[in-house]
Short mmCIF file of N, CA and C in Angstrom, two decimals:
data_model
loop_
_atom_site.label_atom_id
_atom_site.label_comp_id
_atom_site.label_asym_id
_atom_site.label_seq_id
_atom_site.Cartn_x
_atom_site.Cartn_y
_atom_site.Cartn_z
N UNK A 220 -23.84 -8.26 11.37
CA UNK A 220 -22.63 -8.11 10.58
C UNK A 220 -22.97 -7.87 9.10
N UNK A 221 -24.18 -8.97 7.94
CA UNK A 221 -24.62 -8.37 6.79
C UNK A 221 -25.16 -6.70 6.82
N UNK A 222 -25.78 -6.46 8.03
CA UNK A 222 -26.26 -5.49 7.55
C UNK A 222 -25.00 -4.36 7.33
N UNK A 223 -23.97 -4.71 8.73
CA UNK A 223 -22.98 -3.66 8.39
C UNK A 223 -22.16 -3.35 7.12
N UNK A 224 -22.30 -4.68 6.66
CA UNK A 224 -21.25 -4.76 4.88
C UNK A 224 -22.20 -4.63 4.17
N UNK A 225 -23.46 -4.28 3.91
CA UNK A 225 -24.37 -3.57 3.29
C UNK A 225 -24.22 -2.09 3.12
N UNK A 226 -24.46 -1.74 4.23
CA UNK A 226 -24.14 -0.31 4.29
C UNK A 226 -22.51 0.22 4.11
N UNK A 227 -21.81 -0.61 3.91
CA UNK A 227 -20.17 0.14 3.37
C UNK A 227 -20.51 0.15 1.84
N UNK A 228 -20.92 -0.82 1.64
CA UNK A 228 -21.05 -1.08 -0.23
C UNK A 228 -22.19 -0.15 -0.61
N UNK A 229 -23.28 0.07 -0.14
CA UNK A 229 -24.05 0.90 -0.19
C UNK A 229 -23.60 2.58 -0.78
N UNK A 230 -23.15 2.63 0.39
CA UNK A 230 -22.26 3.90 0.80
C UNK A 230 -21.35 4.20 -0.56
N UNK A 231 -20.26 3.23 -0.55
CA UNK A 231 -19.55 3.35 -2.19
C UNK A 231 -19.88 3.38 -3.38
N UNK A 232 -21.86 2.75 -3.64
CA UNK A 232 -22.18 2.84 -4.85
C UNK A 232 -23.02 4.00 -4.81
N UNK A 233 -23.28 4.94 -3.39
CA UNK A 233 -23.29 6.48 -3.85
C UNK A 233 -22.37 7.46 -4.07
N UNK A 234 -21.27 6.80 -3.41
CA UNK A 234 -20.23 7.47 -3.97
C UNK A 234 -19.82 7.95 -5.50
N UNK A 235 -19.51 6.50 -6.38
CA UNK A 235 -19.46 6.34 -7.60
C UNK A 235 -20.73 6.84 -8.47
N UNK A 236 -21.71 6.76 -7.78
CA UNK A 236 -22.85 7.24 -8.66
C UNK A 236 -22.80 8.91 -8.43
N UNK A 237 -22.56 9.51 -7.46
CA UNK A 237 -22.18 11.08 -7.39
C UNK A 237 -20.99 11.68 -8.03
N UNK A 238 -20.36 10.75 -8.77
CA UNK A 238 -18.47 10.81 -9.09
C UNK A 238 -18.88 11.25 -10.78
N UNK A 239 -18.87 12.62 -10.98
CA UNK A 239 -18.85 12.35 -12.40
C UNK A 239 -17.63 12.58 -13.43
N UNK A 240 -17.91 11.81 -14.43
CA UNK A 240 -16.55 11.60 -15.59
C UNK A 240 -15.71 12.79 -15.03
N UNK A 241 -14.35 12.51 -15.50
CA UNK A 241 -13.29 14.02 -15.45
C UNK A 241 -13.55 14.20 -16.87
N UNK A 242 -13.57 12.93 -17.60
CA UNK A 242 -13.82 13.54 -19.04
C UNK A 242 -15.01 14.28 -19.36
N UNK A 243 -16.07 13.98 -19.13
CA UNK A 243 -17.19 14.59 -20.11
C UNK A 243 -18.58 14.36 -19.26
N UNK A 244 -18.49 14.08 -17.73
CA UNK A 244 -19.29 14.61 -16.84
C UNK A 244 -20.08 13.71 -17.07
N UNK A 245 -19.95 12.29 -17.65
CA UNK A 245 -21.59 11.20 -17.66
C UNK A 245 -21.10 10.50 -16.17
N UNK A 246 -21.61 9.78 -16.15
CA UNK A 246 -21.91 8.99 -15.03
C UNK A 246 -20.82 7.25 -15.16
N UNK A 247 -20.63 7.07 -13.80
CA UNK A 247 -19.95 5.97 -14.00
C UNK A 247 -20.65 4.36 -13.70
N UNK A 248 -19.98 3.66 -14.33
CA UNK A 248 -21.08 2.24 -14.00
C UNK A 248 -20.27 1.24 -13.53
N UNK A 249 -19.90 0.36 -12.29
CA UNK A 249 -19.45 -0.57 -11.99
C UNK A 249 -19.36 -1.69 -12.78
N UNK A 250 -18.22 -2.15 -13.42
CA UNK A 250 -17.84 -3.05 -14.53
C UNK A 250 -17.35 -4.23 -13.37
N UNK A 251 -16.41 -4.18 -12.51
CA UNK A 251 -16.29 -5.18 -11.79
C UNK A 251 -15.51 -4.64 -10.02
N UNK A 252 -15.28 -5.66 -9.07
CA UNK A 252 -15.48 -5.03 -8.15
C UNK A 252 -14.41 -6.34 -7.77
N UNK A 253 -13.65 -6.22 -6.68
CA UNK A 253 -12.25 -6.91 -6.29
C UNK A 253 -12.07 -6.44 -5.02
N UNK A 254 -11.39 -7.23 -4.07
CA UNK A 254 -10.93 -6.93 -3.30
C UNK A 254 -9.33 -7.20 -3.36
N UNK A 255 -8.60 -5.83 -2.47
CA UNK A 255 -7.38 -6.07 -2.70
C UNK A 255 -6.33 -5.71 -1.08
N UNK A 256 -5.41 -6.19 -0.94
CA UNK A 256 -4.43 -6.07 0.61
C UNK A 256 -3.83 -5.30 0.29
N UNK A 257 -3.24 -4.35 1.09
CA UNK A 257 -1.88 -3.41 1.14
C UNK A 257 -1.39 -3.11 1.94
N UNK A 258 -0.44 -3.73 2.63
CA UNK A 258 -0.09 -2.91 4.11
C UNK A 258 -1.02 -3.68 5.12
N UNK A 259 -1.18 -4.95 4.86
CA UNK A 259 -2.06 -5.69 6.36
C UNK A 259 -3.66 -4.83 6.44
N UNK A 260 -4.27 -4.03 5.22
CA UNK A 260 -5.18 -3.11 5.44
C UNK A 260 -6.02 -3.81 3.84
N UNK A 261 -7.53 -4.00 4.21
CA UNK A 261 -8.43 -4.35 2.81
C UNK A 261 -8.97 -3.22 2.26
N UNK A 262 -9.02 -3.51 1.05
CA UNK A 262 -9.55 -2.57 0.19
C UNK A 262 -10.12 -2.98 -0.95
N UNK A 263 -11.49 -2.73 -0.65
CA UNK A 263 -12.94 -2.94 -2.08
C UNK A 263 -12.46 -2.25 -2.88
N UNK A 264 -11.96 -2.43 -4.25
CA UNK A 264 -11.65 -2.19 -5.80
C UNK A 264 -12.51 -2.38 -6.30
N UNK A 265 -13.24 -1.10 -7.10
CA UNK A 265 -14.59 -1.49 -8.02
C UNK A 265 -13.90 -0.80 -8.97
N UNK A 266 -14.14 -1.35 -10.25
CA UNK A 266 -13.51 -1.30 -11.53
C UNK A 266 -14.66 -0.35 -12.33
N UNK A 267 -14.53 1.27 -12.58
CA UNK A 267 -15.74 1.48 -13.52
C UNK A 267 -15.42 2.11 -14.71
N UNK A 268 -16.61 2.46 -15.50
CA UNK A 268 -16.65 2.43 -16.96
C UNK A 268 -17.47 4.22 -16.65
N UNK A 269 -17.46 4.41 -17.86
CA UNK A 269 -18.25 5.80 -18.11
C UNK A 269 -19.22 5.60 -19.22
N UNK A 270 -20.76 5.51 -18.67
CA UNK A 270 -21.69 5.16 -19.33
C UNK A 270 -21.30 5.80 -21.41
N UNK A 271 -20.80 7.34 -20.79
CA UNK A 271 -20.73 8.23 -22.44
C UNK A 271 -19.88 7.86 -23.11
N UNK A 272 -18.39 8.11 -22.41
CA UNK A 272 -17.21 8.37 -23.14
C UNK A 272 -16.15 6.65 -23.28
N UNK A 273 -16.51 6.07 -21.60
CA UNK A 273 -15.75 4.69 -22.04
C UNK A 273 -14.61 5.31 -21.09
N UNK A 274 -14.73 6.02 -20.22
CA UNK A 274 -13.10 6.53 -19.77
C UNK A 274 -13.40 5.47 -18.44
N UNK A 275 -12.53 4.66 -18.02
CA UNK A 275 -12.17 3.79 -17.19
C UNK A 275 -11.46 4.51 -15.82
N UNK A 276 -12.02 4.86 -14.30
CA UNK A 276 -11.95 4.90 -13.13
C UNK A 276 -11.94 4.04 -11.95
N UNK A 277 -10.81 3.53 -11.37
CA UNK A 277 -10.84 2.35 -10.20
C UNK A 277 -10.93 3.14 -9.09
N UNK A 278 -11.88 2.95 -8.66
CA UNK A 278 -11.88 3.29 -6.98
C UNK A 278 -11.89 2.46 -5.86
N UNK A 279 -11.35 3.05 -4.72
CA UNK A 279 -10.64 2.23 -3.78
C UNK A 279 -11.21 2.45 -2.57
N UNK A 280 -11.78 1.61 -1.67
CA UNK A 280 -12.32 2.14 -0.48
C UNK A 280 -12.20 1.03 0.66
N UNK A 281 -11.99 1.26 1.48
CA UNK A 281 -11.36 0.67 2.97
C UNK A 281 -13.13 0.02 3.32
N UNK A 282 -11.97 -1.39 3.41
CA UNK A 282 -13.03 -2.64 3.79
C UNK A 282 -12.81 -3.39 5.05
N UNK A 283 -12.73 -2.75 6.00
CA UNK A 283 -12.06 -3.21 7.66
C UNK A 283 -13.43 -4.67 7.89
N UNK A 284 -14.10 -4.77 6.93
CA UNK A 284 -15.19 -6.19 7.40
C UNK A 284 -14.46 -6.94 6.85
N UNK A 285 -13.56 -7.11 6.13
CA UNK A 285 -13.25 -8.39 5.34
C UNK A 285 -11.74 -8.69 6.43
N UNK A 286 -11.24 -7.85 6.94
CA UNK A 286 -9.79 -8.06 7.66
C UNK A 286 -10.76 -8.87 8.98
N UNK A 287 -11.65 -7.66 9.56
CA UNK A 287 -12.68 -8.28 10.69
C UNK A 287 -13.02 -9.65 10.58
N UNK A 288 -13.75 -10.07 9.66
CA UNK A 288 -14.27 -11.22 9.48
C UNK A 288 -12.89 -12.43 9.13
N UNK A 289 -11.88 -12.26 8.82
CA UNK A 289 -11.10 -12.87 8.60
C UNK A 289 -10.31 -13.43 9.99
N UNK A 290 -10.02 -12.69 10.66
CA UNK A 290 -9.51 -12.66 12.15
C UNK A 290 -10.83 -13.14 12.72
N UNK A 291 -11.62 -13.02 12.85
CA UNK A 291 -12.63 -13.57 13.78
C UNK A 291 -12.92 -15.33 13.33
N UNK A 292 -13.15 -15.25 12.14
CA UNK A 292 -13.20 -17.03 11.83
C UNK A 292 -11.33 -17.71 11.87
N UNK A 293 -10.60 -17.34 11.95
CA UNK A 293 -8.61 -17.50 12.42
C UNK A 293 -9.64 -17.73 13.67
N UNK A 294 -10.07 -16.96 14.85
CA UNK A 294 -10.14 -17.14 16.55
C UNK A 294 -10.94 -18.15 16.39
N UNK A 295 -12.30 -18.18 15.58
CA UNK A 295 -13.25 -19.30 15.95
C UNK A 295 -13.05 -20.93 16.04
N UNK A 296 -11.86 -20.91 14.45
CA UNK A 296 -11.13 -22.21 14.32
C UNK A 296 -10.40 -22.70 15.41
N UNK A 297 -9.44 -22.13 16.31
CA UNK A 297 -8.62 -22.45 16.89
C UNK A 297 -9.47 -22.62 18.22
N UNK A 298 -10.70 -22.33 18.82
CA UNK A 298 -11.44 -22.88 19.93
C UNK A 298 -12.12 -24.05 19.35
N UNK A 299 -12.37 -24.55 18.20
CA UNK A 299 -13.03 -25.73 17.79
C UNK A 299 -12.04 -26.77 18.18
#
């Protein structure tokens, strides 16, 4: 299961690192990172910065381990 939520986060910090500014084409840097619900559905919020200009980008990416893991320890409790 770590390795699988490795490789989603993985995955998103090549994302963001391939994502360049709309402003002025530098590169973006993860300032902070959140998780957030919408619709019964999770979603990793990483908060970033633009190394050059300072222009601020939130990106949003579907976190089905954290709903997973949530429902699975709900089942585990209720057989204890």
């Amino acid at each position: 299961m770590i390795e699988e939520i490795m490789k989603y986060i993985e995955s998103e910090f090549v994302i963001i690192n391939n994502t360049p500014c709309e402003i002025c084409g530098g590169y973006y840097l993860t300032d902070n990172t959140l998780i957030s619900l919408r619709d019964g559905m999770a979603f990793d919020v990483c908060q970033c910065i633009c190394e050059n200009c300072g222009h601020e980008k939130q990106f949003h990416f579907s976190a089905p381990f954290i709903i997973d893991r949530t429902f699975s320890n709900k089942n585990n409790s209720k057989l204890n």
